[in-house]
XYZ file of C-alpha atoms in Angstrom:
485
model
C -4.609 -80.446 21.963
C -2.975 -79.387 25.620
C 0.477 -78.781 23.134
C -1.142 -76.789 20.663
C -2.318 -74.266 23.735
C 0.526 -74.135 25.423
C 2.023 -72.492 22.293
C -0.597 -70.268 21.775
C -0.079 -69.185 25.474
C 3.887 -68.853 24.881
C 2.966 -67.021 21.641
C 0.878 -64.411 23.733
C 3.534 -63.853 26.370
C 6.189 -63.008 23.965
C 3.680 -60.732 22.419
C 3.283 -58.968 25.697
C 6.659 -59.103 26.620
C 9.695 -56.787 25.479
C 11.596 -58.116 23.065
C 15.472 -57.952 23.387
C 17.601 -55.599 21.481
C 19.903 -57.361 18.672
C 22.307 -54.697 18.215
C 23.707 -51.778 20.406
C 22.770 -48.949 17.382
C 19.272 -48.997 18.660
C 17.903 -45.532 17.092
C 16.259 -43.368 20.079
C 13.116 -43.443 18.456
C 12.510 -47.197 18.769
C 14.218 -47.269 22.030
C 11.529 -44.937 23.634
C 9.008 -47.281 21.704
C 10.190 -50.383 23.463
C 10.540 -48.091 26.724
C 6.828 -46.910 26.690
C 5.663 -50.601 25.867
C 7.584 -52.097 29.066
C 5.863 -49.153 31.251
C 2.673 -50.391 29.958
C 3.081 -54.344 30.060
C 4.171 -54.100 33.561
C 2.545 -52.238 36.590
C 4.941 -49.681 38.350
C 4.835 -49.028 42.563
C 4.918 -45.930 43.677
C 9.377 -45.663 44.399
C 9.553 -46.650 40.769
C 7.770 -43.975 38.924
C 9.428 -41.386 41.526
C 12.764 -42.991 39.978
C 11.435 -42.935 36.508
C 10.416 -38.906 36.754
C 14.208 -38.392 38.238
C 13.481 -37.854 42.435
C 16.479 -39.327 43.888
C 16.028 -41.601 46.756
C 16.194 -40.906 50.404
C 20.106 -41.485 50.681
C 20.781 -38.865 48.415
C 22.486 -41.232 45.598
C 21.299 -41.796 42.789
C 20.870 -45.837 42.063
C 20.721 -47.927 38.851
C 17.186 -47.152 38.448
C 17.342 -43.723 38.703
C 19.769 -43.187 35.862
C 18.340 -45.331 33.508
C 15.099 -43.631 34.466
C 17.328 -40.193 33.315
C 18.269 -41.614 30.431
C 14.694 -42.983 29.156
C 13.502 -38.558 29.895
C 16.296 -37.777 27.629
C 15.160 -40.300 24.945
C 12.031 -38.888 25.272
C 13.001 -35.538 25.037
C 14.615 -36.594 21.491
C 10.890 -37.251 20.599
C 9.718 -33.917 20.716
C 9.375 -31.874 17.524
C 11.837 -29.390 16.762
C 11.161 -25.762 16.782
C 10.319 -25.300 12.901
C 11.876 -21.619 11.980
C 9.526 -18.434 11.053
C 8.036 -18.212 7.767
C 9.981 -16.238 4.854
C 8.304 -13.185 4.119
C 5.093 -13.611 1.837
C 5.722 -12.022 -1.820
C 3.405 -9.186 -2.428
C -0.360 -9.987 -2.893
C -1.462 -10.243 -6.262
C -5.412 -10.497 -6.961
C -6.597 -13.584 -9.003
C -8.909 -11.912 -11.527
C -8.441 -10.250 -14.444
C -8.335 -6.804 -14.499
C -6.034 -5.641 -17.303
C -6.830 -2.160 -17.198
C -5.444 -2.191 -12.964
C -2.114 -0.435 -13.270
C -1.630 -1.026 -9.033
C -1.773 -4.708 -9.638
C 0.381 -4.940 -12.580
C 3.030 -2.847 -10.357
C 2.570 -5.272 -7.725
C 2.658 -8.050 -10.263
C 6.166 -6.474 -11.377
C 7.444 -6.211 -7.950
C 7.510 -10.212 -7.368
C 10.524 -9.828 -10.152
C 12.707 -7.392 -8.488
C 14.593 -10.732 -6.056
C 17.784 -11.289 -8.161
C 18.201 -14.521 -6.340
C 15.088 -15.488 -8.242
C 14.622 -13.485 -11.309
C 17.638 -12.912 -13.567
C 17.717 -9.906 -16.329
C 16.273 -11.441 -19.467
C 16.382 -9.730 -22.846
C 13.245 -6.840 -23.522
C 11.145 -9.355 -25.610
C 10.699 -11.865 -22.250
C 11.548 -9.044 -19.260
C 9.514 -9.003 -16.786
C 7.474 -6.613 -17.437
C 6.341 -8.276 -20.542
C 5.490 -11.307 -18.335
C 3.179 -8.669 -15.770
C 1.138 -7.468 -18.907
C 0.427 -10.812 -19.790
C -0.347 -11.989 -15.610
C 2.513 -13.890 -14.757
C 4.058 -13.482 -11.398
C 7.345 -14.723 -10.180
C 6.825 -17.887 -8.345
C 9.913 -19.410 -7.363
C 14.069 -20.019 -8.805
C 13.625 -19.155 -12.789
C 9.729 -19.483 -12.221
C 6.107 -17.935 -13.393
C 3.108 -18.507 -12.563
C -0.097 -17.291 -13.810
C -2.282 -15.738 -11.020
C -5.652 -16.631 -12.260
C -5.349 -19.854 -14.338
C -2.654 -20.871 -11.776
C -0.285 -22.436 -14.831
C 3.234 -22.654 -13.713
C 6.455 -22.421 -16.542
C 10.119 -22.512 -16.063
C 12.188 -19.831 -17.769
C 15.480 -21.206 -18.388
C 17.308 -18.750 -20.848
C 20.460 -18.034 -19.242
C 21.994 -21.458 -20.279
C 23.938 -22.405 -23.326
C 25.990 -25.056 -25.026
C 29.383 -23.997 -25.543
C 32.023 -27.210 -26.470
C 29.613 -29.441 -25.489
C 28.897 -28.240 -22.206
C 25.900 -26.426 -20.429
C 27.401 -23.220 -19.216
C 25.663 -19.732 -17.490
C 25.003 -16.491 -19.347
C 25.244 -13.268 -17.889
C 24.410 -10.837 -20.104
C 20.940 -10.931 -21.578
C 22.588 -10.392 -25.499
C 24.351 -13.229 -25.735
C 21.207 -15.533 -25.166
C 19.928 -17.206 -28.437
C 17.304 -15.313 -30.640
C 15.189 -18.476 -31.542
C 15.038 -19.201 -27.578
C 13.832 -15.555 -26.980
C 11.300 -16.335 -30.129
C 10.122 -19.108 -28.355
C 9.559 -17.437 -24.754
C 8.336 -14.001 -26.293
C 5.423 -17.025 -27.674
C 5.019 -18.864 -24.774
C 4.171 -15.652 -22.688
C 0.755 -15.651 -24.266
C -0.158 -19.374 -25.152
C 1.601 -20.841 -22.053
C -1.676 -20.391 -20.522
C -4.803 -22.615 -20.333
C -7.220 -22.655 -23.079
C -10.019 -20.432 -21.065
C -7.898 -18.017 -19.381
C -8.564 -14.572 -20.110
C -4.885 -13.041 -20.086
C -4.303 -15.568 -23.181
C -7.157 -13.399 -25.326
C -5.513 -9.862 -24.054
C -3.182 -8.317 -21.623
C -2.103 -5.144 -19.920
C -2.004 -1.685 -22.261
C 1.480 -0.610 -23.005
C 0.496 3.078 -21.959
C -0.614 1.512 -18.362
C 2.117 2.398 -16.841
C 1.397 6.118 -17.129
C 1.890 8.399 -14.342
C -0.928 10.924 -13.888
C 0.005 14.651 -12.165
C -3.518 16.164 -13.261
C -3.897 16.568 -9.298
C -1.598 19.347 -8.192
C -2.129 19.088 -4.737
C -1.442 15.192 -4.599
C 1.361 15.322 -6.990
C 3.325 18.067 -4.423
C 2.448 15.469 -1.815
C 4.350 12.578 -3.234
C 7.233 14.767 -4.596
C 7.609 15.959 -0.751
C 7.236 12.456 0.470
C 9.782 11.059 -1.854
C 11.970 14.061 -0.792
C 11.572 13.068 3.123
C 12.287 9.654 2.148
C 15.401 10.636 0.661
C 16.368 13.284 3.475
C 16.368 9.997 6.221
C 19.155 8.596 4.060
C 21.164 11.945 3.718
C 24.605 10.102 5.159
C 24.517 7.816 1.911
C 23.395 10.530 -0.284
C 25.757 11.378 -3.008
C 27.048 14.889 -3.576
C 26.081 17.260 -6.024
C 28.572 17.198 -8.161
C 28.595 13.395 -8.298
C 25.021 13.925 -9.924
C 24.428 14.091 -13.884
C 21.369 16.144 -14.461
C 19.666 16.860 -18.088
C 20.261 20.587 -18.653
C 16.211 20.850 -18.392
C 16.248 20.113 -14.922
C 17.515 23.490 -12.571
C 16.903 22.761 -9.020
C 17.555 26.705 -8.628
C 14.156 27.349 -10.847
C 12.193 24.642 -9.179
C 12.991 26.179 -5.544
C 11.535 29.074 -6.797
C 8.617 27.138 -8.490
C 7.645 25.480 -5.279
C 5.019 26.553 -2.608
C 6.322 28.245 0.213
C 5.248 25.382 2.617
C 6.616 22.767 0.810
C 9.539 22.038 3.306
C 7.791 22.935 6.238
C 4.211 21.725 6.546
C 4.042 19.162 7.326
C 6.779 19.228 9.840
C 9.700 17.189 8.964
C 10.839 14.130 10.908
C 13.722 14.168 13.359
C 15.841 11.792 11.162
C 14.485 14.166 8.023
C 15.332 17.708 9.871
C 18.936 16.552 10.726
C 21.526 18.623 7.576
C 21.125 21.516 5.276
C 17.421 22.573 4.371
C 17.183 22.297 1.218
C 18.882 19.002 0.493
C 19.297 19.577 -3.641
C 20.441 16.469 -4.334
C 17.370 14.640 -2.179
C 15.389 17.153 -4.353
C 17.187 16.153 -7.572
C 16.361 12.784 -7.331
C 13.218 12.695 -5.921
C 12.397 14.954 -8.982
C 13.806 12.108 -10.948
C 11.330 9.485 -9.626
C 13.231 8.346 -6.837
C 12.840 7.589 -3.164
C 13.255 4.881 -0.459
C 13.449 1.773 0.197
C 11.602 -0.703 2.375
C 11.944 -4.322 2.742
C 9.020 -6.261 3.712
C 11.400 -8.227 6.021
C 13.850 -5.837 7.513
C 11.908 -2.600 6.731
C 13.636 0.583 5.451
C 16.858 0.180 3.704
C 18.973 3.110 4.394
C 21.597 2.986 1.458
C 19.358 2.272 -1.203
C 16.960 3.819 -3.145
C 13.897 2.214 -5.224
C 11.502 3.813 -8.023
C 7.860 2.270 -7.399
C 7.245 1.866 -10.802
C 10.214 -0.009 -12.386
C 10.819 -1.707 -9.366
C 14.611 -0.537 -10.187
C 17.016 -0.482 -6.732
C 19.971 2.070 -6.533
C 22.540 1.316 -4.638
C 23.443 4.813 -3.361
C 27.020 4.382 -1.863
C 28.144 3.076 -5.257
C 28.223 7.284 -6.357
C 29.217 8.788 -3.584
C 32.983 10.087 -3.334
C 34.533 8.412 -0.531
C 36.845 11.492 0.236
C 36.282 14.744 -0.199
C 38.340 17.855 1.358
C 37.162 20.977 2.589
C 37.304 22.670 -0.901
C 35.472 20.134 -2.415
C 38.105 18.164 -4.324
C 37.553 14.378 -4.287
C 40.510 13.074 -3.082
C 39.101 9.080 -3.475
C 36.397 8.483 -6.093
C 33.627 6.593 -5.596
C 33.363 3.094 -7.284
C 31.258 4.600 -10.179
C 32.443 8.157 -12.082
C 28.571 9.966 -11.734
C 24.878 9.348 -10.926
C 22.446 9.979 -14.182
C 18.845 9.444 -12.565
C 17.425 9.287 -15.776
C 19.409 6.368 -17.120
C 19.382 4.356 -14.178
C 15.889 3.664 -14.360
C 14.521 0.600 -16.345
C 13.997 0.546 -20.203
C 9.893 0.835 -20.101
C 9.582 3.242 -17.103
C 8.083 6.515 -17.489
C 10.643 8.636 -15.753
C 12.730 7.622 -18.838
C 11.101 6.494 -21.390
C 8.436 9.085 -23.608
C 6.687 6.476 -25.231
C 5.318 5.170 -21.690
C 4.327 8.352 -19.965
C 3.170 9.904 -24.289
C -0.473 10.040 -23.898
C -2.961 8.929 -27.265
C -2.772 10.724 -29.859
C -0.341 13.184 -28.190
C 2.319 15.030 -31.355
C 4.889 17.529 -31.218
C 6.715 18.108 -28.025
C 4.099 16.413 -25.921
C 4.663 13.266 -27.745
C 8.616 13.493 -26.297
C 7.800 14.573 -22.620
C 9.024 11.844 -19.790
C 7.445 11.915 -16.335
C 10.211 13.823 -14.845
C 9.306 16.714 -17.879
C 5.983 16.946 -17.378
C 6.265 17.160 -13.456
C 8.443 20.418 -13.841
C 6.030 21.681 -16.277
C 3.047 21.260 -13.726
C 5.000 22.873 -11.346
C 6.307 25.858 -13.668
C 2.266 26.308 -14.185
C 0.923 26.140 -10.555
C 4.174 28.763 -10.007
C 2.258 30.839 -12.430
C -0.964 30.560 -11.241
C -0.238 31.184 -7.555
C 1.204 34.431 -8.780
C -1.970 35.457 -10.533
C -3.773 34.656 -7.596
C -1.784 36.427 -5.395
C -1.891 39.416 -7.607
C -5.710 39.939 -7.330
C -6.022 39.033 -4.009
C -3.603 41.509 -2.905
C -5.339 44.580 -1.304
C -4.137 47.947 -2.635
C -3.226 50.782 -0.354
C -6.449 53.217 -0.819
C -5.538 56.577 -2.891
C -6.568 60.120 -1.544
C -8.856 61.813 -3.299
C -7.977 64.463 -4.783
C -9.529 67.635 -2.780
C -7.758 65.887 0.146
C -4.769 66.478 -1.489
C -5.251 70.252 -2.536
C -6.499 70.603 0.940
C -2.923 69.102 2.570
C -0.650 71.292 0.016
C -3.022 74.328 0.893
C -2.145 73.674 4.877
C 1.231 73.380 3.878
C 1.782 76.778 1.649
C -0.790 78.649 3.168
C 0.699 82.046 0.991
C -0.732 80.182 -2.422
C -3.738 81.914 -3.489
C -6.863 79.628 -2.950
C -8.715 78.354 -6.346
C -12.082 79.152 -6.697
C -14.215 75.927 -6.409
C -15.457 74.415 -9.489
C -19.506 75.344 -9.650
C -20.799 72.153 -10.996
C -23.778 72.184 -13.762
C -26.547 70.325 -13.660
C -27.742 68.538 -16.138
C -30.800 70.018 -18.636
C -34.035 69.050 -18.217
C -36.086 67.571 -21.363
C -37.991 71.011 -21.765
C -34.840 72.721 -22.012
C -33.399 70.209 -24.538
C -36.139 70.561 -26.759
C -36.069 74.251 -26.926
C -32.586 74.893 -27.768
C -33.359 72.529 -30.711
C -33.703 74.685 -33.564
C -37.997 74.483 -34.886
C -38.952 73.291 -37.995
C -41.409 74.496 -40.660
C -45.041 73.078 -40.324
C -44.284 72.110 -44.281
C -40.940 70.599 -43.579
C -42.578 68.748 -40.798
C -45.985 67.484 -42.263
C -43.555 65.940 -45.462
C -41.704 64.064 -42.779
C -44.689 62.385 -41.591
C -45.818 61.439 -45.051
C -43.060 60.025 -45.289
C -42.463 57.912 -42.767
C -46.418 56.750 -43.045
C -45.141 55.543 -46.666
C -42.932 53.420 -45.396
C -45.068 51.615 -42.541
C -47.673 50.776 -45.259
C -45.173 49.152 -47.745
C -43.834 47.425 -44.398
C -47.083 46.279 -43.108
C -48.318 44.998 -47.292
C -45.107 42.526 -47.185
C -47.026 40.736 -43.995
C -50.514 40.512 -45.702
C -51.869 38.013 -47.239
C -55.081 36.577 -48.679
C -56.744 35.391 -45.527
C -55.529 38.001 -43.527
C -57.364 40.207 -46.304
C -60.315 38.034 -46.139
C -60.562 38.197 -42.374
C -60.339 42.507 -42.779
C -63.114 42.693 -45.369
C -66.040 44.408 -43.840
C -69.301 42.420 -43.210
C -72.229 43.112 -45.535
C -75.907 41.326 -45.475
C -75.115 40.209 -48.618
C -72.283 38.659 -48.037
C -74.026 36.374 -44.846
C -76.286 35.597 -47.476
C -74.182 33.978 -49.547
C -72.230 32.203 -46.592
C -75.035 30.539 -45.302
C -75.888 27.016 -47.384
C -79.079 26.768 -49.074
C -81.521 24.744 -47.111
């Protein structure tokens, strides 16, 4: 019995006590464990713990104490948590209800594609734009997700077997038909059973860009413009621009108000250069403007449409020598700029069948954004005109006596006109007499006459009870009205 307790008392002593390290490769984590269970087995004075926080003793040297007490803070030290890095930018935020007929969050919808690091170009069938319509979002490498049922699918088309072997494809025509069959399928039933973007998506027309409001349509073309102006030292020259023969920035100058470039004020980084800038006016006519990261904010060499989501590298058309007579002496990397074709396949600045409202024929039916922005300028041109034109005051005319009277004081020899003795006009008992009189005969015919007619006039509105109601009243006939008793 005394044996059995003496082990249970050497049992609980080499539970309190620290055990020994086996090996020298003691990991700092368990070392500060076994370091923090000595301080609390054992009771410390007060020179100890001055040694253990590092205060070296009164001689000045540091002892054996002391620097293991160092090297126990360092240990500890290795405990903390590490500084964890910022957060990544959030991707734009995209509303979890269905609203198909919401073209600002199908734009921001398309704008979580525009990372090539996540999103490669896939064929038109599965772009994706055709994954926006249908509520997808891009959610990570290759990735959609849908933003109201929450279902997540991998898009892995740019792979294929060749000899065997997996390799990458670049271009968006060489990827397999069938594959793009199967995707172009799996955009709509790749959701769950009772989401609502599986029974019907986004309108192909949604896209649409409205300029029914003059005065807010001049705003945005000036803001794009501005936009454009701060990134006039990456802008390319005019004649590295390809323009559609429509498009004369000469007629739209004169088309525009004549407070277009100066209220509001332009920035300082805008006011800097030449005023106009025609090619910042060319391209923001186009559908162009600025860029802006959500990280590192504006982008000065690039510009962006807002409704593509397209990104134009802008030093990629701009000559990189020019002399002073305006011959490039070193091209830039690309031969010319064509606004128009740089911008994505369904976009409205390019495409008519996107901007072509219902039921629209004839040349309305072929009219891109970019077309019917000039044309609502060319009419608000016109209309200012017409305005001004009425609302002009005219100088006021002299009248003519005031005239006579001048040239009279002038040549005073000219004989003097008699004035012009004005008549007044004839009373009604002097019209009636010069009216020739007629016969008493001639007169009393007349009269017959026209009493003929009111009679034959008046018989066509007579009839039976009106007759009734005229006949005279006779005793005899109250007689017979009144019922026999």
């Amino acid at each position: 019995m005394n044996a059995t307790k003496r082990k249970f008392t050497a049992l609980l002593q080499g539970l309190n006590s620290p055990r020994p390290s086996t090996s020298d490769h003691t990991t700092p984590r368990k070392t500060a464990d076994i370091a923090a269970g000595m301080a609390a087995s054992s009771p410390l004075s007060a020179a100890q713990k001055k040694r253990r926080m590092g205060v070296a003793s009164a001689g000045g040297a540091p002892d054996a104490a002391s620097s293991s007490s160092l090297s126990l803070a360092s240990i500890s030290s290795l405990r903390r948590p590490l500084q964890t890095p910022p957060p990544a930018a959030s991707p734009p935020e995209v509303a979890s209800r269905y609203c198909p007929g919401d073209r600002e969050q199908l734009l921001r919808r398309l704008a979580s594609f525009q990372e090539i690091t996540s999103w490669t170009p896939k064929p038109d069938r599965v772009s994706e734009v055709e994954w926006a319509k249908r509520g997808w979002v891009c959610h990570g490498k290759e990735r959609v997700r849908c933003a109201l049922c929450h279902k997540e699918l991998v898009v892995k088309l740019n792979r294929k077997e060749q000899d065997g072997k997996e390799v990458s494809v670049l271009i968006a025509s060489e990827i397999e038909e069938a594959l793009v069959d199967k995707y172009a399928e799996l955009i709509i039933s790749s959701h769950q059973p009772e989401c609502l973007w599986k029974k019907r998506g986004c309108d192909d027309t949604l896209l649409r860009i409205f300029f029914s409001n003059a005065t807010s349509t001049v705003e945005s073309l000036r803001q794009r413009y501005d936009e454009l102006c701060s990134r006039q030292s990456f802008l390319p020259y005019e004649f590295n621009l390809r323009l559609p023969e429509d498009l004369d920035i000469d007629a739209v100058l004169g088309q525009l108000p004549e407070n277009f470039f100066t209220e509001p004020a332009p920035a300082a980084a805008v006011a800097v250069g030449p005023s106009p800038n025609r090619t910042a006016l060319a391209l923001a006519l186009t559908g162009w403007q600025g860029l802006s990261n959500s990280r590192i904010g504006a982008v000065p060499n690039t510009a962006s449409c807002h409704t593509c989501q397209r990104r134009l590298g802008l030093w990629m058309f701009k000559s990189k020598e020019v002399d002073e007579n305006g011959q490039v002496l070193v091209p830039a990397a690309m031969d010319h700029l064509d606004p128009i074709r740089e911008h994505r396949f369904f976009c409205p600045w390019k495409t008519p069948q996107a901007q072509t409202r219902i039921g629209a024929t004839g040349e309305d039916a072929q009219a891109t954004a970019w077309m019917t922005l000039l044309q609502m300028l060319k009419n608000e041109s016109s209309l200012r005109s017409i305005y001004d034109v009425r609302h002009k005051k005219p100088k006021p005319a002299a009248a003519p006596a005031e005239k006579e009277k001048e040239k009279e004081n002038k040549n005073p020899s000219t004989p003097q006109k008699a004035a012009p003795v004005l008549q007044e006009p004839m009373s009604n008992v002097s019209a009636k007499t010069t009216v020739p009189e007629l016969d008493e005969a001639d007169r009393d015919a007349k009269d017959k006459e026209r009493w003929a007619r009111l009679r034959k006039v008046k018989s066509l509105f007579d009839t039976k009870a009106s007759r009734k109601s005229k006949r005279p009243v006779t005793p005899q006939s109250t007689k017979a009205a009144t019922p026999p008793r």
